Short mmCIF file of C-alpha atoms in Angstrom, two decimals:
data_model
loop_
_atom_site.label_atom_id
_atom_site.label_comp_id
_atom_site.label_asym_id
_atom_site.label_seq_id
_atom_site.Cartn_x
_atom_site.Cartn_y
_atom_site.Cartn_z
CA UNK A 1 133.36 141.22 157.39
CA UNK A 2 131.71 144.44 156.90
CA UNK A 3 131.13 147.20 154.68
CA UNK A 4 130.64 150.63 154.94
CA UNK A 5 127.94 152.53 152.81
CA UNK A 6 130.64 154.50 151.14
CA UNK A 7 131.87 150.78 149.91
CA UNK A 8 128.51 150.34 148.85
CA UNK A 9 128.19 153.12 146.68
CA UNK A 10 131.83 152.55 145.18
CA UNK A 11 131.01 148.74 144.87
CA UNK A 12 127.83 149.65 142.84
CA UNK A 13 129.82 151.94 140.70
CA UNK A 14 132.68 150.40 139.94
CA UNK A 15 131.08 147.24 139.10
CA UNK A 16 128.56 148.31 136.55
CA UNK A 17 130.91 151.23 134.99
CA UNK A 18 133.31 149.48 132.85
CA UNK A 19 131.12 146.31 131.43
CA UNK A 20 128.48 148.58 130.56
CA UNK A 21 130.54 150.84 128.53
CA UNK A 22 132.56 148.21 126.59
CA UNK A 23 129.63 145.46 126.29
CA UNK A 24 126.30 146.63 125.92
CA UNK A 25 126.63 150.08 123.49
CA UNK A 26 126.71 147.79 119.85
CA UNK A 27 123.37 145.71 120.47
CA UNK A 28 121.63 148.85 121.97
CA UNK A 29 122.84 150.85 119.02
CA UNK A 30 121.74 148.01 116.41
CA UNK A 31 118.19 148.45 117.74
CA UNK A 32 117.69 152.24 118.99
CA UNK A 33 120.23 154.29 116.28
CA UNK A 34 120.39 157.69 116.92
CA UNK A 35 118.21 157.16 119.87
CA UNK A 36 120.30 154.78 121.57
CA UNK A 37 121.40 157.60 124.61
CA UNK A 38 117.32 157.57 125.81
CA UNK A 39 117.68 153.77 125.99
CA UNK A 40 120.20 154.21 128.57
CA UNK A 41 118.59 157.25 129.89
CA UNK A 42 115.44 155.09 130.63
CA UNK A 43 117.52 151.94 131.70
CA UNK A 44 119.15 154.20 134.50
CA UNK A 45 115.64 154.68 135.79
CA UNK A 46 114.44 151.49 135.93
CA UNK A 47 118.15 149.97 137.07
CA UNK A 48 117.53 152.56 140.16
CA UNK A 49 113.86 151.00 140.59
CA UNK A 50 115.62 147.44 140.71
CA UNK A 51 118.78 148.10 143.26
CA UNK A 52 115.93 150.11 145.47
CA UNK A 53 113.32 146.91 145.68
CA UNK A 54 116.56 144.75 146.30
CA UNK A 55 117.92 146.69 149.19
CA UNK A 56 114.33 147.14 150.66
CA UNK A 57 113.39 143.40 150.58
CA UNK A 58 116.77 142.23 152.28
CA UNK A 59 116.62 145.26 154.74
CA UNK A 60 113.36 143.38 156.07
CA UNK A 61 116.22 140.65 157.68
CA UNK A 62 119.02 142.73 158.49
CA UNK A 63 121.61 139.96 159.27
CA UNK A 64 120.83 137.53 156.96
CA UNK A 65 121.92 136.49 153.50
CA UNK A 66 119.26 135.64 150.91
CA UNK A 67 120.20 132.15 151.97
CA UNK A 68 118.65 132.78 154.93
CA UNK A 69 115.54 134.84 154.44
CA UNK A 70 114.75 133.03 151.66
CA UNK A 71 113.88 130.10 153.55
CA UNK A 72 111.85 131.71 156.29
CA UNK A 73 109.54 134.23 153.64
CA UNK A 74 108.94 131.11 151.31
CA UNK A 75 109.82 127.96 152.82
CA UNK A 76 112.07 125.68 152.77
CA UNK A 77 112.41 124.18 149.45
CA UNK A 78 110.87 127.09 147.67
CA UNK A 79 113.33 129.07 149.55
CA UNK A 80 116.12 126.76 148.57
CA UNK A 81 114.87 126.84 144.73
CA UNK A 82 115.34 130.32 144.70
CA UNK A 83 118.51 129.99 146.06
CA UNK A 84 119.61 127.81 143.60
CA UNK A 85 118.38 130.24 140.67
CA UNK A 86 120.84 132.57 141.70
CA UNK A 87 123.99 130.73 142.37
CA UNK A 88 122.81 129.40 138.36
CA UNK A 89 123.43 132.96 137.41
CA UNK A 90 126.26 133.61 139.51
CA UNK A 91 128.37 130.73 138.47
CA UNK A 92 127.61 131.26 134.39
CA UNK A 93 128.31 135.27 134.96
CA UNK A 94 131.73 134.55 135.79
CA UNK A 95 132.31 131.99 133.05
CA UNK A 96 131.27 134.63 130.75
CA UNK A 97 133.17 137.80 132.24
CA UNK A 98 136.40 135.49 132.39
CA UNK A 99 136.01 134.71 128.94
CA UNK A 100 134.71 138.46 127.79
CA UNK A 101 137.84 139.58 129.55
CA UNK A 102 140.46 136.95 128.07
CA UNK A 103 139.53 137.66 124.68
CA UNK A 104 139.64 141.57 124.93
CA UNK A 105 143.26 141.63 126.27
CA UNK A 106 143.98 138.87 123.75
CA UNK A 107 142.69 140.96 121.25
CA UNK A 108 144.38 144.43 122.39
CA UNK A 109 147.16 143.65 124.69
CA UNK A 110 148.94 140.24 124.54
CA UNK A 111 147.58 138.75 120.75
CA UNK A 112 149.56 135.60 121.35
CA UNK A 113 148.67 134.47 124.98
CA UNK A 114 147.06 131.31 125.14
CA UNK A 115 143.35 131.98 126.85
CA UNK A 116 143.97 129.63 130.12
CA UNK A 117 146.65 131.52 131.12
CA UNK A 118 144.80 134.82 131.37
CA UNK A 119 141.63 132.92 132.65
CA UNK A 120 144.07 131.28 135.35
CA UNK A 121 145.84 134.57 136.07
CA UNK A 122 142.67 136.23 136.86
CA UNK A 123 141.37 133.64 139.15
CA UNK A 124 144.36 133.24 141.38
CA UNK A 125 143.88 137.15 142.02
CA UNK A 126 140.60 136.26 142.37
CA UNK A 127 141.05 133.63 145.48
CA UNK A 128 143.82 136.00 146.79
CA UNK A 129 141.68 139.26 147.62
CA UNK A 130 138.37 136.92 148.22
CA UNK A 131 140.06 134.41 150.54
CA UNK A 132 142.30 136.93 152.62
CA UNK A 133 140.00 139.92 152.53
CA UNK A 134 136.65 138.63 152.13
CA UNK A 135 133.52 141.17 150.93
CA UNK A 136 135.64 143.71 153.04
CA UNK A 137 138.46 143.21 151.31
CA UNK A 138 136.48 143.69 148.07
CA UNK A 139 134.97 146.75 149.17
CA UNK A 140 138.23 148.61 149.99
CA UNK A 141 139.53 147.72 147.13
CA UNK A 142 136.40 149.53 145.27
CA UNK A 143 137.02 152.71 146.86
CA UNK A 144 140.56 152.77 145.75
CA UNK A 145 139.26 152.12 142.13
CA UNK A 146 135.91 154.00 141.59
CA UNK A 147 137.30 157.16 141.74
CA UNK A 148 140.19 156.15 139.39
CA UNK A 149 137.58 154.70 136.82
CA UNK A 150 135.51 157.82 137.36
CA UNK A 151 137.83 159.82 136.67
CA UNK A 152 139.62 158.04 133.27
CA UNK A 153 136.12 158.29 132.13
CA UNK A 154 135.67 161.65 132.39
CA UNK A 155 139.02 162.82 131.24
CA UNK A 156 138.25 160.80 128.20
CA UNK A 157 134.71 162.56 127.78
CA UNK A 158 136.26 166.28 128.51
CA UNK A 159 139.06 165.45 125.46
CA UNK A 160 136.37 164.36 123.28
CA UNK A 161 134.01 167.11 123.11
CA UNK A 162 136.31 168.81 120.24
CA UNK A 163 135.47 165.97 117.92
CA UNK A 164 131.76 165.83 118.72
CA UNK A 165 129.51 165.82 116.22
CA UNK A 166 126.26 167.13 117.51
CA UNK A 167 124.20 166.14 113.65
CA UNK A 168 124.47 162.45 114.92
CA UNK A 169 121.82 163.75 117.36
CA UNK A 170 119.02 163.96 115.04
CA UNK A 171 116.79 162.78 114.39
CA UNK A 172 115.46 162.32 117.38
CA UNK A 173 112.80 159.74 118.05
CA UNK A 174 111.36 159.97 114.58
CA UNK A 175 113.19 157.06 113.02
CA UNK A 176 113.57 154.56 115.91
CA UNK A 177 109.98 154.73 117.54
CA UNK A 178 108.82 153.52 120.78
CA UNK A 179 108.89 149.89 120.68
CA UNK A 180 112.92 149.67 119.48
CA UNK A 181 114.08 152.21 121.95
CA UNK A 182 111.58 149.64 124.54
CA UNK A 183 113.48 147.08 122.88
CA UNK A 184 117.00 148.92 122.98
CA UNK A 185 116.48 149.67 126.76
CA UNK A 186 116.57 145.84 127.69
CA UNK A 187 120.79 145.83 127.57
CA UNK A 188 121.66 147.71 129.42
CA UNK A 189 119.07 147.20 131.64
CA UNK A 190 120.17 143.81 132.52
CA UNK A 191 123.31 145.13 133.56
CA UNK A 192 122.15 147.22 135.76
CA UNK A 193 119.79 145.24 137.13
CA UNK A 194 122.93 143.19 138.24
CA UNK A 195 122.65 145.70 141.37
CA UNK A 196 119.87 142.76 142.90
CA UNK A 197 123.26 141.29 144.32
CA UNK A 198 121.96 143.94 147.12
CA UNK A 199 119.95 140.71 148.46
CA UNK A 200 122.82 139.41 149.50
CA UNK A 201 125.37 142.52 150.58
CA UNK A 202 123.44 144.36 152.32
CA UNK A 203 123.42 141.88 155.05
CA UNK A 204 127.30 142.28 155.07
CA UNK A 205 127.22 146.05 155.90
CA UNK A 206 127.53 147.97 159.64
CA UNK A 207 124.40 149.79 159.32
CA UNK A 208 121.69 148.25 156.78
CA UNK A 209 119.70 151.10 156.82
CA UNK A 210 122.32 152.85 154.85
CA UNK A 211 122.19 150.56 152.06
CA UNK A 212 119.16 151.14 149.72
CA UNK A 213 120.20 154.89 149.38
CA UNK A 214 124.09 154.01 149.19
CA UNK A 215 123.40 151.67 146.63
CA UNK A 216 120.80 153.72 144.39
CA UNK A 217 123.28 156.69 144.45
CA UNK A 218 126.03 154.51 143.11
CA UNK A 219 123.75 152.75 140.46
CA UNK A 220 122.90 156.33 139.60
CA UNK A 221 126.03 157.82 138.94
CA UNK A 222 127.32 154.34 136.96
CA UNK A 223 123.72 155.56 134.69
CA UNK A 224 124.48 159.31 134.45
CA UNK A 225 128.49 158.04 133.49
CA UNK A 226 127.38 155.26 130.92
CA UNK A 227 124.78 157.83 129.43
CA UNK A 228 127.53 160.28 128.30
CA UNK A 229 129.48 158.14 127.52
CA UNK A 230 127.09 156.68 124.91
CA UNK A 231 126.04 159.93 123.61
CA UNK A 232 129.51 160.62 123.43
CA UNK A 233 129.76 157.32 121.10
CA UNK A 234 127.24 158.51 119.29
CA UNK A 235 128.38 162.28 118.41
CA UNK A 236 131.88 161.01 117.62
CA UNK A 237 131.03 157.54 115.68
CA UNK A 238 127.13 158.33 114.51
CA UNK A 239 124.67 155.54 114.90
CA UNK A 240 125.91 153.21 111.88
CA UNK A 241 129.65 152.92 112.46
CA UNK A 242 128.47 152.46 116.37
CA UNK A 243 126.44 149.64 115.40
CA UNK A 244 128.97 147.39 113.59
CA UNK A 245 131.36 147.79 116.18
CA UNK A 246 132.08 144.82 118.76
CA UNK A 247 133.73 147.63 121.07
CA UNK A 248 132.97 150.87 119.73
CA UNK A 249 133.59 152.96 123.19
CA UNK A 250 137.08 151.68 123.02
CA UNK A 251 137.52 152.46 119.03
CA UNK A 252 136.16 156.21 119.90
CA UNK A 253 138.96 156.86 122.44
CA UNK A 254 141.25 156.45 119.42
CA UNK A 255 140.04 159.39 117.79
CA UNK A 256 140.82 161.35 120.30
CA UNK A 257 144.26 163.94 120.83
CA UNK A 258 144.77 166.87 121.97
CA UNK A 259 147.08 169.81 119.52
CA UNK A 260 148.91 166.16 118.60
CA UNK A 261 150.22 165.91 121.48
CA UNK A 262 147.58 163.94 123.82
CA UNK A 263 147.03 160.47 122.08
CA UNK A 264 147.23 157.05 122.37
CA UNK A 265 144.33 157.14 124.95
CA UNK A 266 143.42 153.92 124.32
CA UNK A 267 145.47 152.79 127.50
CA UNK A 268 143.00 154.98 130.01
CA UNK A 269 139.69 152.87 128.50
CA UNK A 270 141.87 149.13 128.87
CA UNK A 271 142.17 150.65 132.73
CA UNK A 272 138.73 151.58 133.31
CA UNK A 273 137.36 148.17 132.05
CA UNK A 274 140.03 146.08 133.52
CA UNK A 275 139.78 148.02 137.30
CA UNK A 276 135.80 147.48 136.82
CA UNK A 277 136.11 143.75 135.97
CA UNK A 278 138.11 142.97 138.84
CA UNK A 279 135.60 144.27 141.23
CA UNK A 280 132.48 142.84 139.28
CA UNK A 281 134.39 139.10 139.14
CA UNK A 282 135.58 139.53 142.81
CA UNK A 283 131.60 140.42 143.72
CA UNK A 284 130.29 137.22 142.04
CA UNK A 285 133.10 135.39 143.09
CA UNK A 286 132.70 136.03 146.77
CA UNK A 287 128.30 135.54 146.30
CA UNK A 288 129.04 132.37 144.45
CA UNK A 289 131.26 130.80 147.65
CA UNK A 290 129.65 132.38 150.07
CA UNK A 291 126.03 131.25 148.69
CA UNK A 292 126.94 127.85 148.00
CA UNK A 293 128.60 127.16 151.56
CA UNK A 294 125.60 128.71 153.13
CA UNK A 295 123.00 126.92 151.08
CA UNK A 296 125.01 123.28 151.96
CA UNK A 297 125.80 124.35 155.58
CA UNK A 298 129.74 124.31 154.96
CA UNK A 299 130.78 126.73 158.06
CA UNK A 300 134.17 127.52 156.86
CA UNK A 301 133.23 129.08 153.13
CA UNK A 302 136.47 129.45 151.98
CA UNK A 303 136.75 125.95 151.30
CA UNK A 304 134.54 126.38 148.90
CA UNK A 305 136.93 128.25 146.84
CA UNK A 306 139.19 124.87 146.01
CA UNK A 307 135.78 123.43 144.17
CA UNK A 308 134.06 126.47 142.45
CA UNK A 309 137.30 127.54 140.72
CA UNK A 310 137.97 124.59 138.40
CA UNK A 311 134.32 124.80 137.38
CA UNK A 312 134.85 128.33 136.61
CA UNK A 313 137.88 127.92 135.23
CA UNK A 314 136.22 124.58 133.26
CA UNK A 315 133.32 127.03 132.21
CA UNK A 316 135.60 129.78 130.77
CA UNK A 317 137.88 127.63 128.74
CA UNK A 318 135.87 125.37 126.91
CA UNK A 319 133.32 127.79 126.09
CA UNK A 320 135.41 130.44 124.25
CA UNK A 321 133.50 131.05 121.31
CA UNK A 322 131.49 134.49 120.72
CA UNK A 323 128.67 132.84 119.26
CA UNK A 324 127.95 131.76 122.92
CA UNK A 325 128.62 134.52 124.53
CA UNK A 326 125.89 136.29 121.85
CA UNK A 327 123.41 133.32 122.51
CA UNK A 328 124.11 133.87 126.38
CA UNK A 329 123.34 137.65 126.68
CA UNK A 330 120.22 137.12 124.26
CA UNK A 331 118.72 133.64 125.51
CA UNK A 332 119.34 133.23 128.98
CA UNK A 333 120.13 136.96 129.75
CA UNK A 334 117.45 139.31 128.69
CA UNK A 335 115.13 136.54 128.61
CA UNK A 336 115.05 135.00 131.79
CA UNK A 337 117.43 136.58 134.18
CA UNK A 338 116.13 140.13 133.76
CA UNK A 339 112.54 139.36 133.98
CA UNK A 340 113.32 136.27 136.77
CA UNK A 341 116.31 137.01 138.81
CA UNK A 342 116.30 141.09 138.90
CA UNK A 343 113.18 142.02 138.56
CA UNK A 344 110.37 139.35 139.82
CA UNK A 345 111.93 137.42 142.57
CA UNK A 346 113.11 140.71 144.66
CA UNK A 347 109.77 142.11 144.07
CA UNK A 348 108.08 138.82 145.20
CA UNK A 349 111.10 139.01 148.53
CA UNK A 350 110.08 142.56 148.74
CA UNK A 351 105.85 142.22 148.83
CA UNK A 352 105.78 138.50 150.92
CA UNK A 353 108.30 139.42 152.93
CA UNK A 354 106.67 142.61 154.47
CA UNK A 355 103.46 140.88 154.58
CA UNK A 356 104.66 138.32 156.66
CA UNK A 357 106.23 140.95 159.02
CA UNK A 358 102.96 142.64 159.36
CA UNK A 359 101.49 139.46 160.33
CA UNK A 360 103.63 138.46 162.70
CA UNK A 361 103.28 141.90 164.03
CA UNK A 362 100.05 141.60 164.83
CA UNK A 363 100.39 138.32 166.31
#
């Protein structure tokens, strides 16, 4: 199994694209108003400081997993704790994107489907393109459907720019302040900073030393796409309306046509997020067998598969309340993942890990 930097880049891009947009632009708006487009501005830059630390700590083993390096920078229990930190996160994540997903296409596409069926549709697909095509199979996929998302996206921003609103800008700064847009920044930062799963990929690819710049490109690009798209929120919603909307990305599309004849646009957005989901639940999927197999010494991982998905399934189905989902993304989140899992273990990986390689260097 290996990918290509060009998978990389997609991978990155794909995955972050379509959550961002549909997820994170109503709590960011709540806090930053008006201002809410620097948030993202400054979340790109700190998202690209994340994915960059990630890549460079696990290019330090090209090879190995963070299973594996883990263990022989810290140890190996303290290895094996951080281990189990992640798999934590990777196992909730995909309770919550399962159920995030179920009740959007409930709620747009198919108002009378029972939830378990769309939870269990989703995860056959899931063990279909993870256990016949493994990461590789993942990343092929990506390139088939980054370009498509880019491009909805962008047809979607090009058809909107009649209805802009460019008043919605200001003012600028003057009512939100430093500390909220800080505050507003956090988000979609934590989305982004989902790009640490580089600890893990980049031992999956041909050439390693490809990776750090593949994958800060692609984390890029998702920033500069997300960004428009959230001024373009902004100019055609205005800061209020934005704010009291679960999904206001998807509401704006509906304001959009073209000489009333290009409507009903709605359909490109439910692609975008549904093509980016795929690829972000077949990513965590795949790190969450993988991992665990490799952190109990199962050689064959794919058995794995048989015992992780009725937990996720377990996970998505009797947890299907928003209030969770809310208490999730603010609790757990922001509060410990971002600060823990994206930004201080790779950093810790990152700074121990070349010391040690110095060291032994010398030796």
């Amino acid at each position: 199994m290996k990918l290509s930097a060009l998978q990389i880049f997609w991978l990155m891009f794909t995955f972050e694209t379509g959550n961002m947009i549909l997820i994170t632009f109503s709590p960011t708006f709540q806090v930053a108003k008006q201002d809410a487009w620097i948030c993202y501005c400054l979340a790109g830059i700190l998202g690209i400081m994340i994915v960059y630390v990630s890549s460079r700590a696990a290019l330090l083993y090209p090879g190995k997993t963070l299973v594996e390096y883990s263990k022989l920078i810290f140890g190996k229990w303290f290895g094996m704790l951080i281990v189990i930190v992640y798999l934590i996160q990777w196992f909730s994540v995909i309770g919550e994107i399962l159920r995030e997903f179920s009740e959007f296409t409930i709620t747009i596409l198919l108002p009378t489907t029972p939830v378990w069926i769309l939870v269990l549709t989703m995860l056959l697909i899931l063990i279909y393109i993870t256990y016949s095509g493994g990461i590789e199979g993942i990343g092929r996929c990506s390139e088939v459907f980054g370009p498509m998302v880019l491009l909805s996206v962008l047809i979607m921003l090009i058809l909107s720019v009649s209805i802009f609103n460019y008043r919605n800008f200001l003012p600028i700064f003057a009512d939100t302040g430093f500390l909220p847009i800080m505050k507003g920044t956090l988000t979609p930062l934590s989305f982004l900073g989902e790009s640490v799963m580089m600890l893990m990929l980049l031992s999956f690819m041909d050439h390693p030393q490809k990776g750090p710049k593949s994958a800060v490109w692609g984390i890029a690009a998702a920033s500069l796409l997300v960004s428009s798209v959230a001024i373009g929120v902004l100019l055609i919603l205005g800061p209020e309306i934005a704010s009291k909307l679960r999904h206001p990305a998807f509401d704006t599309v509906s304001y959009v046509t073209v000489m009333d004849f290009i409507q009903n646009l709605e359909i490109l957005a439910v692609l975008v997020w549904i093509l980016s989901i795929f690829i972000k639940l077949s990513l965590y999927f795949f790190l969450a067998n993988y991992g665990t197999a490799q952190l109990f010494h199962i050689k064959n991982w794919r058995k794995m598969l048989w015992i992780t998905v009725p937990v996720f399934f377990g996970i998505s189905v009797i947890y299907p309340n928003p209030t969770y989902s809310l208490i999730y993304l603010n609790k757990y989140w922001i509060n410990f993942a971002l600060p823990v899992n994206m930004v201080g273990i790779p950093l810790l990986l990152w700074i121990v890990g070349s010391i040690r390689k110095k060291f032994q260097t010398h030796l």
